[in-house]
Amino acid sequence: MAAKQSTLFNVDGTSGADSTLNWNSNNRITFTGTAADPTVSVQNLMTYNGAFTVQTVDGATNSFNVTNAAGLKTYNDWLITQFKSGNLDKSTYLSNFNKAFIRSTNTVDYLISADDPTDDVAQSIGNRIVINATGANAKVNVAAGKTLGVIGANGGAIRGSNGSEVTVNGKVSSSGSLGSEGSAVYLDASSATNNGVINVTASTAPASVLPVLVRTAFRYKTAVPSITTVSSTSPPPAARPRRSILVQVQRQPTAAILTSG
């Protein structure tokens, strides 16, 4: 789905009542969409030179004024005729042809068609989250044998903040381009228990880079999170925030119809 600044499921646990989302299905969700950039670098930008001269073998000085594509074609046809007749040395073709224009690399600015900075096409990507849980009474449970696979998430496929609790008994995977914040589970002052499989890959990364990216399976912002893992490496020490825990590398799940429990 094309999405910017979007959350599919919001679990609000900031009030006194419990708020729980149970993921009891097998789904693959793909986020797409880009923000328009009105500044583009263009290579081989051509500027016509206008007036210039070419001296032929017979000693004549021939004047030209090339200001557009049609004029360039006419001039090139003339060059070919002179080469065929021997009135120009064939080795001088490029030097003579290049007299008509200059190649350069420049920045081109263009206006969005709507000409409105608030138009959707100009908006930043922002967060693209499948499940957002916030507050001490918010809980997210991915059931055993169930899978949530996400492509193109920003801010975490599952995001927990402000004391929320995330439990993964099934499989959660996240993949995206290099530089995106595509953690499978992103924790901010929250806790998580993983009894299943967490997998993160980067669709544009070579195999040699994959282990580095997989370390973002769990990501947290606070210095002392509560993370419990089963069959995994030990959690990082509190003195090193924003480290991650590699649980298990798993292939991307197959697509299925989106349902929620």
Short mmCIF file of C-alpha atoms in Angstrom, two decimals:
data_model
loop_
_atom_site.label_atom_id
_atom_site.label_comp_id
_atom_site.label_asym_id
_atom_site.label_seq_id
_atom_site.Cartn_x
_atom_site.Cartn_y
_atom_site.Cartn_z
CA MET A 1 0.00 0.00 0.00
CA ALA A 2 1.16 3.54 -0.73
CA ALA A 3 1.43 5.23 2.66
CA LYS A 4 3.09 8.11 4.49
CA GLN A 5 2.94 9.00 8.17
CA SER A 6 0.61 6.05 8.78
CA THR A 7 -0.22 3.48 11.47
CA LEU A 8 -2.48 0.53 10.65
CA PHE A 9 -3.32 -0.53 14.23
CA ASN A 10 -3.06 1.74 17.27
CA VAL A 11 -3.15 0.18 20.74
CA ASP A 12 -3.75 3.00 23.23
CA GLY A 13 -2.92 2.04 26.80
CA THR A 14 -2.58 5.52 28.24
CA SER A 15 -5.92 5.39 30.08
CA GLY A 16 -6.83 3.17 33.04
CA ALA A 17 -8.30 0.38 30.91
CA ASP A 18 -6.28 -2.45 29.31
CA SER A 19 -5.86 -2.30 25.55
CA THR A 20 -4.68 -5.48 23.83
CA LEU A 21 -4.08 -6.50 20.22
CA ASN A 22 -3.73 -10.22 19.45
CA TRP A 23 -2.15 -11.04 16.08
CA ASN A 24 -3.64 -14.42 15.16
CA SER A 25 -3.05 -14.50 11.41
CA ASN A 26 -0.31 -14.84 8.77
CA ASN A 27 0.19 -11.64 6.82
CA ARG A 28 2.68 -9.82 4.65
CA ILE A 29 2.29 -6.05 4.39
CA THR A 30 4.27 -3.85 1.97
CA PHE A 31 4.52 -0.08 2.34
CA THR A 32 5.43 2.02 -0.71
CA GLY A 33 5.59 5.73 -1.52
CA THR A 34 8.19 8.49 -1.81
CA ALA A 35 8.42 12.20 -1.11
CA ALA A 36 8.84 14.46 -4.14
CA ASP A 37 12.20 16.22 -4.42
CA PRO A 38 11.92 19.43 -6.46
CA THR A 39 15.70 19.57 -7.01
CA VAL A 40 17.23 17.10 -9.44
CA SER A 41 20.81 16.90 -10.71
CA VAL A 42 20.81 16.41 -14.49
CA GLN A 43 23.87 15.19 -16.40
CA ASN A 44 24.62 15.91 -20.07
CA LEU A 45 22.48 19.02 -20.08
CA MET A 46 23.01 20.60 -23.51
CA THR A 47 23.28 24.32 -24.26
CA TYR A 48 23.41 25.42 -27.91
CA ASN A 49 26.36 27.67 -28.74
CA GLY A 50 24.64 29.83 -31.34
CA ALA A 51 27.06 31.42 -33.86
CA PHE A 52 30.36 29.74 -34.86
CA THR A 53 32.41 28.99 -37.97
CA VAL A 54 33.97 25.93 -39.63
CA GLN A 55 36.84 26.11 -42.12
CA THR A 56 36.83 23.44 -44.84
CA VAL A 57 39.70 21.99 -46.85
CA ASP A 58 38.94 24.29 -49.78
CA GLY A 59 39.76 27.26 -47.55
CA ALA A 60 36.20 28.50 -47.16
CA THR A 61 34.94 29.77 -43.79
CA ASN A 62 31.40 28.56 -43.22
CA SER A 63 29.16 30.34 -40.66
CA PHE A 64 26.45 28.65 -38.61
CA ASN A 65 24.00 29.67 -35.90
CA VAL A 66 22.69 26.61 -34.00
CA THR A 67 20.06 27.42 -31.36
CA ASN A 68 17.80 24.35 -31.37
CA ALA A 69 17.58 20.65 -32.24
CA ALA A 70 16.46 21.32 -35.81
CA GLY A 71 19.46 23.58 -36.39
CA LEU A 72 21.79 20.94 -34.92
CA LYS A 73 20.39 18.34 -37.34
CA THR A 74 20.90 20.66 -40.31
CA TYR A 75 24.49 21.35 -39.24
CA ASN A 76 25.23 17.63 -38.75
CA ASP A 77 23.85 16.84 -42.23
CA TRP A 78 26.20 19.49 -43.66
CA LEU A 79 29.18 17.94 -41.85
CA ILE A 80 28.36 14.51 -43.27
CA THR A 81 28.18 15.95 -46.79
CA GLN A 82 31.60 17.62 -46.38
CA PHE A 83 33.18 14.41 -45.10
CA LYS A 84 31.79 12.40 -47.99
CA SER A 85 33.15 14.89 -50.50
CA GLY A 86 36.54 15.05 -48.79
CA ASN A 87 36.15 18.73 -47.97
CA LEU A 88 36.62 17.96 -44.25
CA ASP A 89 38.98 15.53 -42.55
CA LYS A 90 36.88 12.74 -41.00
CA SER A 91 39.04 12.81 -37.84
CA THR A 92 37.69 16.31 -37.09
CA TYR A 93 34.05 15.22 -36.90
CA LEU A 94 33.68 15.32 -33.10
CA SER A 95 35.56 18.58 -32.66
CA ASN A 96 33.47 20.26 -35.35
CA PHE A 97 30.20 18.70 -34.16
CA ASN A 98 30.87 19.84 -30.59
CA LYS A 99 31.21 23.44 -31.76
CA ALA A 100 27.39 23.57 -31.88
CA PHE A 101 26.76 22.96 -28.17
CA ILE A 102 28.17 22.54 -24.66
CA ARG A 103 27.47 19.57 -22.36
CA SER A 104 27.23 20.25 -18.62
CA THR A 105 25.85 18.89 -15.33
CA ASN A 106 23.49 21.26 -13.58
CA THR A 107 20.75 21.35 -10.96
CA VAL A 108 17.23 21.77 -12.30
CA ASP A 109 14.45 23.05 -10.04
CA TYR A 110 10.85 22.27 -10.88
CA LEU A 111 7.49 23.02 -9.30
CA ILE A 112 5.10 20.39 -8.02
CA SER A 113 2.09 20.34 -10.32
CA ALA A 114 -0.21 21.32 -7.47
CA ASP A 115 2.27 24.08 -6.55
CA ASP A 116 1.39 23.53 -2.90
CA PRO A 117 3.95 22.51 -0.22
CA THR A 118 1.11 20.93 1.79
CA ASP A 119 0.17 18.60 -1.08
CA ASP A 120 0.55 14.89 -0.25
CA VAL A 121 3.25 14.38 -2.88
CA ALA A 122 5.55 16.78 -1.03
CA GLN A 123 5.07 15.32 2.44
CA SER A 124 7.86 13.37 4.13
CA ILE A 125 7.52 9.59 4.57
CA GLY A 126 7.47 9.75 8.39
CA ASN A 127 6.50 6.66 10.35
CA ARG A 128 4.99 3.65 8.57
CA ILE A 129 4.03 1.30 11.39
CA VAL A 130 1.79 -1.75 11.35
CA ILE A 131 1.14 -1.94 15.12
CA ASN A 132 1.76 1.00 17.43
CA ALA A 133 1.35 0.40 21.17
CA THR A 134 1.71 3.19 23.71
CA GLY A 135 1.06 3.37 27.44
CA ALA A 136 1.43 0.99 30.38
CA ASN A 137 -1.89 -0.72 29.66
CA ALA A 138 -1.10 -1.46 26.00
CA LYS A 139 -0.20 -5.04 25.06
CA VAL A 140 0.60 -6.67 21.73
CA ASN A 141 0.69 -10.46 21.33
CA VAL A 142 1.85 -12.27 18.19
CA ALA A 143 0.48 -15.79 18.57
CA ALA A 144 2.56 -18.94 18.24
CA GLY A 145 2.60 -20.24 14.67
CA LYS A 146 1.49 -16.85 13.27
CA THR A 147 3.52 -14.47 11.14
CA LEU A 148 3.69 -10.73 10.56
CA GLY A 149 5.99 -9.84 7.66
CA VAL A 150 6.50 -6.16 6.79
CA ILE A 151 8.36 -4.48 3.94
CA GLY A 152 9.12 -0.75 3.93
CA ALA A 153 8.31 0.04 7.58
CA ASN A 154 9.67 3.21 9.18
CA GLY A 155 9.73 3.49 12.95
CA GLY A 156 9.38 -0.27 13.45
CA ALA A 157 6.95 -2.86 12.13
CA ILE A 158 5.77 -3.14 15.76
CA ARG A 159 6.48 -0.08 17.90
CA GLY A 160 6.14 0.02 21.67
CA SER A 161 6.43 3.20 23.73
CA ASN A 162 5.64 4.65 27.17
CA GLY A 163 5.58 1.38 29.09
CA SER A 164 3.76 -0.86 26.61
CA GLU A 165 4.44 -4.60 26.40
CA VAL A 166 5.14 -6.65 23.26
CA THR A 167 5.18 -10.46 23.24
CA VAL A 168 6.27 -12.41 20.16
CA ASN A 169 5.42 -16.12 20.24
CA GLY A 170 5.27 -16.41 16.45
CA LYS A 171 7.36 -14.77 13.73
CA VAL A 172 7.91 -11.06 13.00
CA SER A 173 10.04 -9.96 10.06
CA SER A 174 10.93 -6.59 8.57
CA SER A 175 12.86 -5.66 5.44
CA GLY A 176 13.56 -2.41 3.67
CA SER A 177 16.18 -0.25 2.01
CA LEU A 178 19.44 0.78 3.62
CA GLY A 179 19.06 3.81 5.88
CA SER A 180 15.42 3.20 6.78
CA GLU A 181 14.32 2.68 10.40
CA GLY A 182 12.77 -0.68 9.64
CA SER A 183 13.22 -2.55 12.93
CA ALA A 184 10.92 -5.51 13.41
CA VAL A 185 10.26 -4.43 17.02
CA TYR A 186 11.13 -0.88 18.10
CA LEU A 187 10.98 -0.18 21.85
CA ASP A 188 10.92 3.20 23.55
CA ALA A 189 10.61 2.93 27.35
CA SER A 190 8.76 -0.36 26.87
CA SER A 191 9.33 -4.10 27.33
CA ALA A 192 9.33 -7.09 25.02
CA THR A 193 9.40 -10.86 25.33
CA ASN A 194 10.44 -12.93 22.33
CA ASN A 195 9.63 -16.65 22.33
CA GLY A 196 9.58 -16.92 18.55
CA VAL A 197 11.55 -15.65 15.58
CA ILE A 198 12.63 -12.10 14.77
CA ASN A 199 14.05 -11.44 11.32
CA VAL A 200 15.30 -8.27 9.64
CA THR A 201 16.76 -8.03 6.14
CA ALA A 202 17.55 -5.22 3.71
CA SER A 203 16.30 -5.69 0.17
CA THR A 204 19.16 -3.61 -1.28
CA ALA A 205 21.96 -5.03 0.85
CA PRO A 206 24.61 -7.55 -0.25
CA ALA A 207 24.96 -10.73 1.76
CA SER A 208 28.10 -9.41 3.48
CA VAL A 209 26.12 -6.56 5.02
CA LEU A 210 23.16 -8.65 6.20
CA PRO A 211 24.46 -9.51 9.72
CA VAL A 212 24.81 -5.81 10.52
CA LEU A 213 21.24 -5.13 9.47
CA VAL A 214 19.81 -8.12 11.30
CA ARG A 215 21.00 -6.59 14.57
CA THR A 216 18.12 -4.13 14.28
CA ALA A 217 15.58 -6.87 14.91
CA PHE A 218 15.05 -5.35 18.36
CA ARG A 219 15.80 -1.67 18.74
CA TYR A 220 15.20 0.48 21.77
CA LYS A 221 15.81 4.10 22.71
CA THR A 222 15.94 4.00 26.50
CA ALA A 223 19.00 2.91 28.46
CA VAL A 224 17.29 0.28 30.61
CA PRO A 225 14.64 -1.65 28.63
CA SER A 226 13.10 -4.91 29.69
CA ILE A 227 13.76 -7.53 27.03
CA THR A 228 13.39 -11.28 27.47
CA THR A 229 14.53 -13.65 24.75
CA VAL A 230 14.36 -17.39 24.25
CA SER A 231 17.09 -19.25 22.27
CA SER A 232 18.91 -16.02 21.52
CA THR A 233 22.03 -14.12 22.39
CA SER A 234 22.09 -12.27 25.71
CA PRO A 235 20.53 -8.79 25.87
CA PRO A 236 23.00 -5.88 25.69
CA PRO A 237 24.06 -4.11 28.90
CA ALA A 238 22.17 -1.04 30.08
CA ALA A 239 25.20 1.15 29.49
CA ARG A 240 24.95 0.64 25.72
CA PRO A 241 21.55 1.89 24.51
CA ARG A 242 20.24 1.29 21.00
CA ARG A 243 21.95 -2.10 20.72
CA SER A 244 19.92 -4.95 19.33
CA ILE A 245 19.33 -8.64 19.81
CA LEU A 246 19.73 -11.23 17.07
CA VAL A 247 17.27 -14.04 17.63
CA GLN A 248 17.17 -16.04 14.41
CA VAL A 249 17.43 -15.36 10.70
CA GLN A 250 14.33 -16.50 8.86
CA ARG A 251 13.23 -16.20 5.23
CA GLN A 252 10.52 -13.69 4.41
CA PRO A 253 7.00 -15.14 5.01
CA THR A 254 4.57 -15.68 2.17
CA ALA A 255 1.70 -13.32 1.57
CA ALA A 256 -1.70 -13.90 3.14
CA ILE A 257 -4.99 -12.04 3.58
CA LEU A 258 -4.90 -9.42 6.34
CA THR A 259 -6.99 -10.28 9.36
CA SER A 260 -6.71 -9.33 13.01
CA GLY A 261 -7.61 -11.07 16.22
#
